[in-house]
Short mmCIF file of C-alpha atoms and ligand atoms in Angstrom, two decimals:
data_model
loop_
_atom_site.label_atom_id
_atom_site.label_comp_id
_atom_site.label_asym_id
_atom_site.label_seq_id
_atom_site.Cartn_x
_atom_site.Cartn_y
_atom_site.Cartn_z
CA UNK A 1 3.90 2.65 7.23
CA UNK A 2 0.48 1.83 7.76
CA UNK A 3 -2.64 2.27 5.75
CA UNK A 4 -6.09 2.89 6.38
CA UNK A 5 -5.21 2.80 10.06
CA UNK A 6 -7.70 5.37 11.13
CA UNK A 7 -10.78 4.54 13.00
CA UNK A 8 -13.14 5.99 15.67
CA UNK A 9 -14.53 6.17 19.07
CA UNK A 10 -12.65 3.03 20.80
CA UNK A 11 -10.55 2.20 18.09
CA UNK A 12 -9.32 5.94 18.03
CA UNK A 13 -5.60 7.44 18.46
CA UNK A 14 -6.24 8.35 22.03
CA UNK A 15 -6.81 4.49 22.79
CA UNK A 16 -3.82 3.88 21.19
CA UNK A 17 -1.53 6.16 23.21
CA UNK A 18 -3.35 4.92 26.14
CA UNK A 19 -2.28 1.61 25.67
CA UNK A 20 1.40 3.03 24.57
CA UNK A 21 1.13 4.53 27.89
CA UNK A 22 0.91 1.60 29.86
CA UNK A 23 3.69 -0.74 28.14
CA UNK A 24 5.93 2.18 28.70
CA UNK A 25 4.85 2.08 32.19
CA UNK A 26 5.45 -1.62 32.49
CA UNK A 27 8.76 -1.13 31.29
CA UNK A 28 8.93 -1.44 27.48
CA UNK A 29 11.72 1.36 26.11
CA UNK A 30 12.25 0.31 22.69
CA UNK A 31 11.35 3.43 20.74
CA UNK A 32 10.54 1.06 17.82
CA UNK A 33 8.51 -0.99 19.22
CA UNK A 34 6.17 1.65 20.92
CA UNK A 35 5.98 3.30 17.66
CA UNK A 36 4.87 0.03 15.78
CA UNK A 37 2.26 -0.42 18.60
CA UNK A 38 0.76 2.95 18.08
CA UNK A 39 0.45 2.44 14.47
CA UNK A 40 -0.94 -0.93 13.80
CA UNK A 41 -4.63 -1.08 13.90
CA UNK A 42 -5.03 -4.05 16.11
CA UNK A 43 -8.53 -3.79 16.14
CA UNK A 44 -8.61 -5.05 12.61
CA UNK A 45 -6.71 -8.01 13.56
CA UNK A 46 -9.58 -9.62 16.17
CA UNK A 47 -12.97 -10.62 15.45
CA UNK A 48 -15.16 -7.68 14.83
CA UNK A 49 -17.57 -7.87 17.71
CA UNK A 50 -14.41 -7.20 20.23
CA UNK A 51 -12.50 -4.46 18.44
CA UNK A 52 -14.20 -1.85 20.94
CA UNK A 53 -11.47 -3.87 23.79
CA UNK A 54 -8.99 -4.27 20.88
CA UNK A 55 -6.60 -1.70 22.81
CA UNK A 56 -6.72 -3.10 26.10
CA UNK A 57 -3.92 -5.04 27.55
CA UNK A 58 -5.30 -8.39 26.88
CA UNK A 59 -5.24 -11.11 24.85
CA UNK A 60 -8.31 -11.92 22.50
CA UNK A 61 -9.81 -14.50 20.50
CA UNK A 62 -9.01 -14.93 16.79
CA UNK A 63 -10.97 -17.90 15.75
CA UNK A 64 -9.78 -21.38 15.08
CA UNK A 65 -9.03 -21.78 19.30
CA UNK A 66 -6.47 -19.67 18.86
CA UNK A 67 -5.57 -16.20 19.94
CA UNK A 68 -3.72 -12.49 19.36
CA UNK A 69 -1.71 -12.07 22.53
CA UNK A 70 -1.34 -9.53 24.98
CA UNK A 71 0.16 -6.37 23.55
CA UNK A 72 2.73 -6.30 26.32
CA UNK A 73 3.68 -9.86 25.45
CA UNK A 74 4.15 -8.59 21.39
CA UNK A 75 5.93 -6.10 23.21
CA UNK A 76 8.19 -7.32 24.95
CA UNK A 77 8.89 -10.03 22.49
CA UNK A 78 9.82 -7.90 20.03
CA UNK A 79 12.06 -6.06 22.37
CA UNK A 80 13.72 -9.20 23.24
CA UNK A 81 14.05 -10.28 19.41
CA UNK A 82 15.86 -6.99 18.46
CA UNK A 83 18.05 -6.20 21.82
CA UNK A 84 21.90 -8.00 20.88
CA UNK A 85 22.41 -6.67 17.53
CA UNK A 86 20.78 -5.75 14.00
CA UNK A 87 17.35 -7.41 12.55
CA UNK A 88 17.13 -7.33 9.19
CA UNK A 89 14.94 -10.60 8.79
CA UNK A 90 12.50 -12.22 11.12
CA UNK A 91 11.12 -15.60 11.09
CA UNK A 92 7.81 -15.98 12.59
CA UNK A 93 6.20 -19.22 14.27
CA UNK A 94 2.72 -18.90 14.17
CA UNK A 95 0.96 -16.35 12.15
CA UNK A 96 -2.58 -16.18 13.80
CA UNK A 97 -3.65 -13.21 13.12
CA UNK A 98 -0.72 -11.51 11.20
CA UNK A 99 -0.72 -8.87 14.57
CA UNK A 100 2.89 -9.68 15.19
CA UNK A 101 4.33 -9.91 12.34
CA UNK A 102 2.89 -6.64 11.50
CA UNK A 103 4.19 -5.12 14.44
CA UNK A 104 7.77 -6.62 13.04
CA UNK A 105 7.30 -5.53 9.73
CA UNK A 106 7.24 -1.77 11.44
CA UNK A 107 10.69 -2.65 12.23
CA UNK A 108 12.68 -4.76 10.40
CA UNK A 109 13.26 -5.21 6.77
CA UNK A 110 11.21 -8.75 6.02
CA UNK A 111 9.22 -10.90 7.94
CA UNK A 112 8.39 -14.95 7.25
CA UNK A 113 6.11 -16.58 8.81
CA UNK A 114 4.58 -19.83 8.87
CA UNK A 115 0.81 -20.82 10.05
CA UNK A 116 -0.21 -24.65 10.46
CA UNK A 117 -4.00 -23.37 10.45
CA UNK A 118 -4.91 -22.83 6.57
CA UNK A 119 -7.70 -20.44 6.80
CA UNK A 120 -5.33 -18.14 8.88
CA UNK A 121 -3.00 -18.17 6.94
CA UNK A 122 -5.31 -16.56 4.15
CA UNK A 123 -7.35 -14.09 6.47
CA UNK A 124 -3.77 -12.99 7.70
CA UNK A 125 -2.89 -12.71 3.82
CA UNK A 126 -5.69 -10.46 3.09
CA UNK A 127 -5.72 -8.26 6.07
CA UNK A 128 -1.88 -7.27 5.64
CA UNK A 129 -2.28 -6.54 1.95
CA UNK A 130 -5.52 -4.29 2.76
CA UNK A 131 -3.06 -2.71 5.09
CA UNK A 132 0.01 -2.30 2.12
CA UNK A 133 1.58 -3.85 4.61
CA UNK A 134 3.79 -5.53 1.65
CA UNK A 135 7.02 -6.67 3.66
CA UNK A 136 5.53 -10.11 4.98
CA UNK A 137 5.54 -13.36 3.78
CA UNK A 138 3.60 -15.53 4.77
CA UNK A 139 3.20 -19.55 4.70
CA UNK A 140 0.70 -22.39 5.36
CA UNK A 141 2.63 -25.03 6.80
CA UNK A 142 4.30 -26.75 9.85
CA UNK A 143 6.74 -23.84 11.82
CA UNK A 144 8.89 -26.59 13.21
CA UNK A 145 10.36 -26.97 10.00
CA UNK A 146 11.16 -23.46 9.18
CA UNK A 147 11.25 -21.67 6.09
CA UNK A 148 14.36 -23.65 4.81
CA UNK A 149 14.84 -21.65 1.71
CA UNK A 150 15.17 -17.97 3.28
CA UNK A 151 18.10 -18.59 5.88
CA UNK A 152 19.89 -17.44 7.77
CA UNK A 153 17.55 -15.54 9.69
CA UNK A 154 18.88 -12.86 12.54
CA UNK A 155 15.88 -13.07 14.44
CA UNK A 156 12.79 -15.78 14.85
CA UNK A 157 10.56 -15.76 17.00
CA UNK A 158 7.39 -18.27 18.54
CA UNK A 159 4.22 -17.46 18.96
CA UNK A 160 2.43 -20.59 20.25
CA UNK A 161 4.73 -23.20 23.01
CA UNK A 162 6.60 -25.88 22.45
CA UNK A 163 8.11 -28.77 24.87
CA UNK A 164 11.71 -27.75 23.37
CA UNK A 165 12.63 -25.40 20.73
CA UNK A 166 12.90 -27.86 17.39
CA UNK A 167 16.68 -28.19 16.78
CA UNK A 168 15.96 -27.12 12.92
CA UNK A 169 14.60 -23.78 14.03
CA UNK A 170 17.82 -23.13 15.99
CA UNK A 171 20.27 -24.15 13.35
CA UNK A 172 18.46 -21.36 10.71
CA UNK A 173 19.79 -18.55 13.41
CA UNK A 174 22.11 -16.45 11.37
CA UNK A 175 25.22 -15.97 13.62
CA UNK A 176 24.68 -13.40 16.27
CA UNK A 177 20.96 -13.73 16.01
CA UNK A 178 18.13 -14.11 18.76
CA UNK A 179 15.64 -17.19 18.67
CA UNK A 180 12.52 -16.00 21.50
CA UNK A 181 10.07 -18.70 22.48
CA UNK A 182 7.97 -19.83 24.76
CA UNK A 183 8.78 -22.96 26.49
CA UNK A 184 6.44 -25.20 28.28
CA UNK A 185 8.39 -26.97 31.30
CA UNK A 186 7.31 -30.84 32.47
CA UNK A 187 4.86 -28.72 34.91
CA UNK A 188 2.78 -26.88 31.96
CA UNK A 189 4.14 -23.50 32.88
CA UNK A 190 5.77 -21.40 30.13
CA UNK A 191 8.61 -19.33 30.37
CA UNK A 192 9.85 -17.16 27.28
CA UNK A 193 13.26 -17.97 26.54
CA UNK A 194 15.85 -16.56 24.42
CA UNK A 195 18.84 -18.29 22.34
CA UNK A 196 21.49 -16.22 20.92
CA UNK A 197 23.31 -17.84 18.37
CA UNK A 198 27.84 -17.23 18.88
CA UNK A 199 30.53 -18.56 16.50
CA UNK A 200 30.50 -22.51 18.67
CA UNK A 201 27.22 -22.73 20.99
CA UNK A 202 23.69 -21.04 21.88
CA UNK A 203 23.59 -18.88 24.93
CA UNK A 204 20.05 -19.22 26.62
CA UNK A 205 18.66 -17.17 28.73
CA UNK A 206 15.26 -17.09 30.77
CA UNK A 207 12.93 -13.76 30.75
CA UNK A 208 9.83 -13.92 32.05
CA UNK A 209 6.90 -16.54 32.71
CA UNK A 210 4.02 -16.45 29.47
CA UNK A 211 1.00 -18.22 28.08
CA UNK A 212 0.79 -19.34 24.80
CA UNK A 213 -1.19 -22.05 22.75
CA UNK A 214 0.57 -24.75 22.51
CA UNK A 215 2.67 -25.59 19.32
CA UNK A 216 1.03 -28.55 17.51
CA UNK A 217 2.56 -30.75 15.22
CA UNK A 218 1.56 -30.30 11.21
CA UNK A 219 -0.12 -29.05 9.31
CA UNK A 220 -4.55 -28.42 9.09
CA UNK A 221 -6.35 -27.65 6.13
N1 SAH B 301 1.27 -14.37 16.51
C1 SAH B 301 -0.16 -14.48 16.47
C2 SAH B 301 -0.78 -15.21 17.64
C3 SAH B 301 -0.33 -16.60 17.73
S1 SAH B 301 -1.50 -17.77 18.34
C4 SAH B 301 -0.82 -13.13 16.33
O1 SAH B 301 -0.13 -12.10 16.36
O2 SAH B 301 -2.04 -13.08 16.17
C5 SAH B 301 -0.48 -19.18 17.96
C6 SAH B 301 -0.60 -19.63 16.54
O3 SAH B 301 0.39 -20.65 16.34
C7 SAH B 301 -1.94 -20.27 16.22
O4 SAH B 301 -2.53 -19.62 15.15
C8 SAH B 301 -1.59 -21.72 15.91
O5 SAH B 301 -2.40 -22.30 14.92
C9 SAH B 301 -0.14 -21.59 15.44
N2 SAH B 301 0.67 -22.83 15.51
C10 SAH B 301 0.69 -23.77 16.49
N3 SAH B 301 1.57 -24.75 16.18
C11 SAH B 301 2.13 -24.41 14.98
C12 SAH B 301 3.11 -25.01 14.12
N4 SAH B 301 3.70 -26.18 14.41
N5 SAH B 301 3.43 -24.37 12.97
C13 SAH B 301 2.86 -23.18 12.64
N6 SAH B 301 1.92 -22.57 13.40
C14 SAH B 301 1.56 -23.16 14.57
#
């Protein structure tokens, strides 16, 4: 559950369900996930002076060069993460603005996720406790490397693109679970791929075409 997730005029209910609306119309059925949609107050997660378009279908600048994606792309991310099986833990690659892994946090049981960009990784911080959102956990550091210490995870997911999905990330997959990423081909399209993890191999499988920020190696202060 959400706190403090009330607002006004744009940022209203009604703008919510609207945008509800239209996933469902573009073929998101997860129960789940519409319900996390409709209750995280996205417009707290962009800059201030665009929260009025915060419920539009669109993605929008966070800062830093970076940005919150398209709520039909946390959509249908999500969907793909959790189709295949139970999610009890997510990791995350790419924290931004803490938007998706609030949206997971709806969801599942815990959430990890790592953010290379410092500041962030602390605005992130803030805005989820201000929220009680109190099931995330979140790091400063370089995503290809995971989050080591929490494995196995059933679900992890990529927020920003790399050239091929780091072998490390793969090998934290609990068995069973669902690795979604975008990947940028030799062309600099993206598609989002998913890996499910079975007792000998990884199954991939292509979805749909995305674009994401790249992934960059290390870490910034
Ligand atoms: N999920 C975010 C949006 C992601 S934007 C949200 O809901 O708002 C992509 C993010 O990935 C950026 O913040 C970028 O700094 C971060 N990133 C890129 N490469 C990374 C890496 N190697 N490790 C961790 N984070 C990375």
């Amino acid at each position: 559950m959400v706190s403090d997730a009330s607002g006004a005029g744009l940022t209203s209910g009604r703008a919510r369900d609207r945008l509800v609306r239209i996933l469902e119309q573009q073929g998101i059925r997860d129960p789940r996930v519409l319900e996390a949609i409709r209750s995280v107050p996205r417009h707290l997660f962009v800059e201030e002076a665009l929260s009025h378009r915060a419920y539009e279908n669109i993605a929008l600048p966070i800062g830093h060069r970076q940005t919150i994606s398209q709520p039909f792309i946390v959509a249908r991310m999500t969907e793909a993460l959790l189709e295949g099986g139970p999610v009890s833990t997510v990791l995350e690659i790419g924290t931004g603005s803490g938007y998706q892994a609030a949206v997971l946090a709806q969801i599942v049981d815990r959430v990890y996720s790592i953010e290379r960009i410092q500041a962030l990784t602390r605005s992130a911080r803030e805005l989820l406790s201000r929220l009680g959102i109190n099931n995330v956990n979140l790091r400063h550091g370089d995503g290809a490397e995971g989050w080591p210490e929490k494995t196995p995870y059933d679900g992890i997911i990529l927020t920003a693109a790399p050239r091929e999905v780091p072998e490390t990330l793969l090998t934290q997959l609990a068995p069973g679970g669902r690795l979604v990423a975008p990947v940028e081909g030799p062309d600099g399209r993206q598609q989002l791929v998913r890996y499910t993890r079975t007792e000998e191999a990884f199954v991939r499988d292509v979805l749909d075409a995305v674009m994401f920020v790249p992934m960059l190696p290390g870490a910034e202060q």
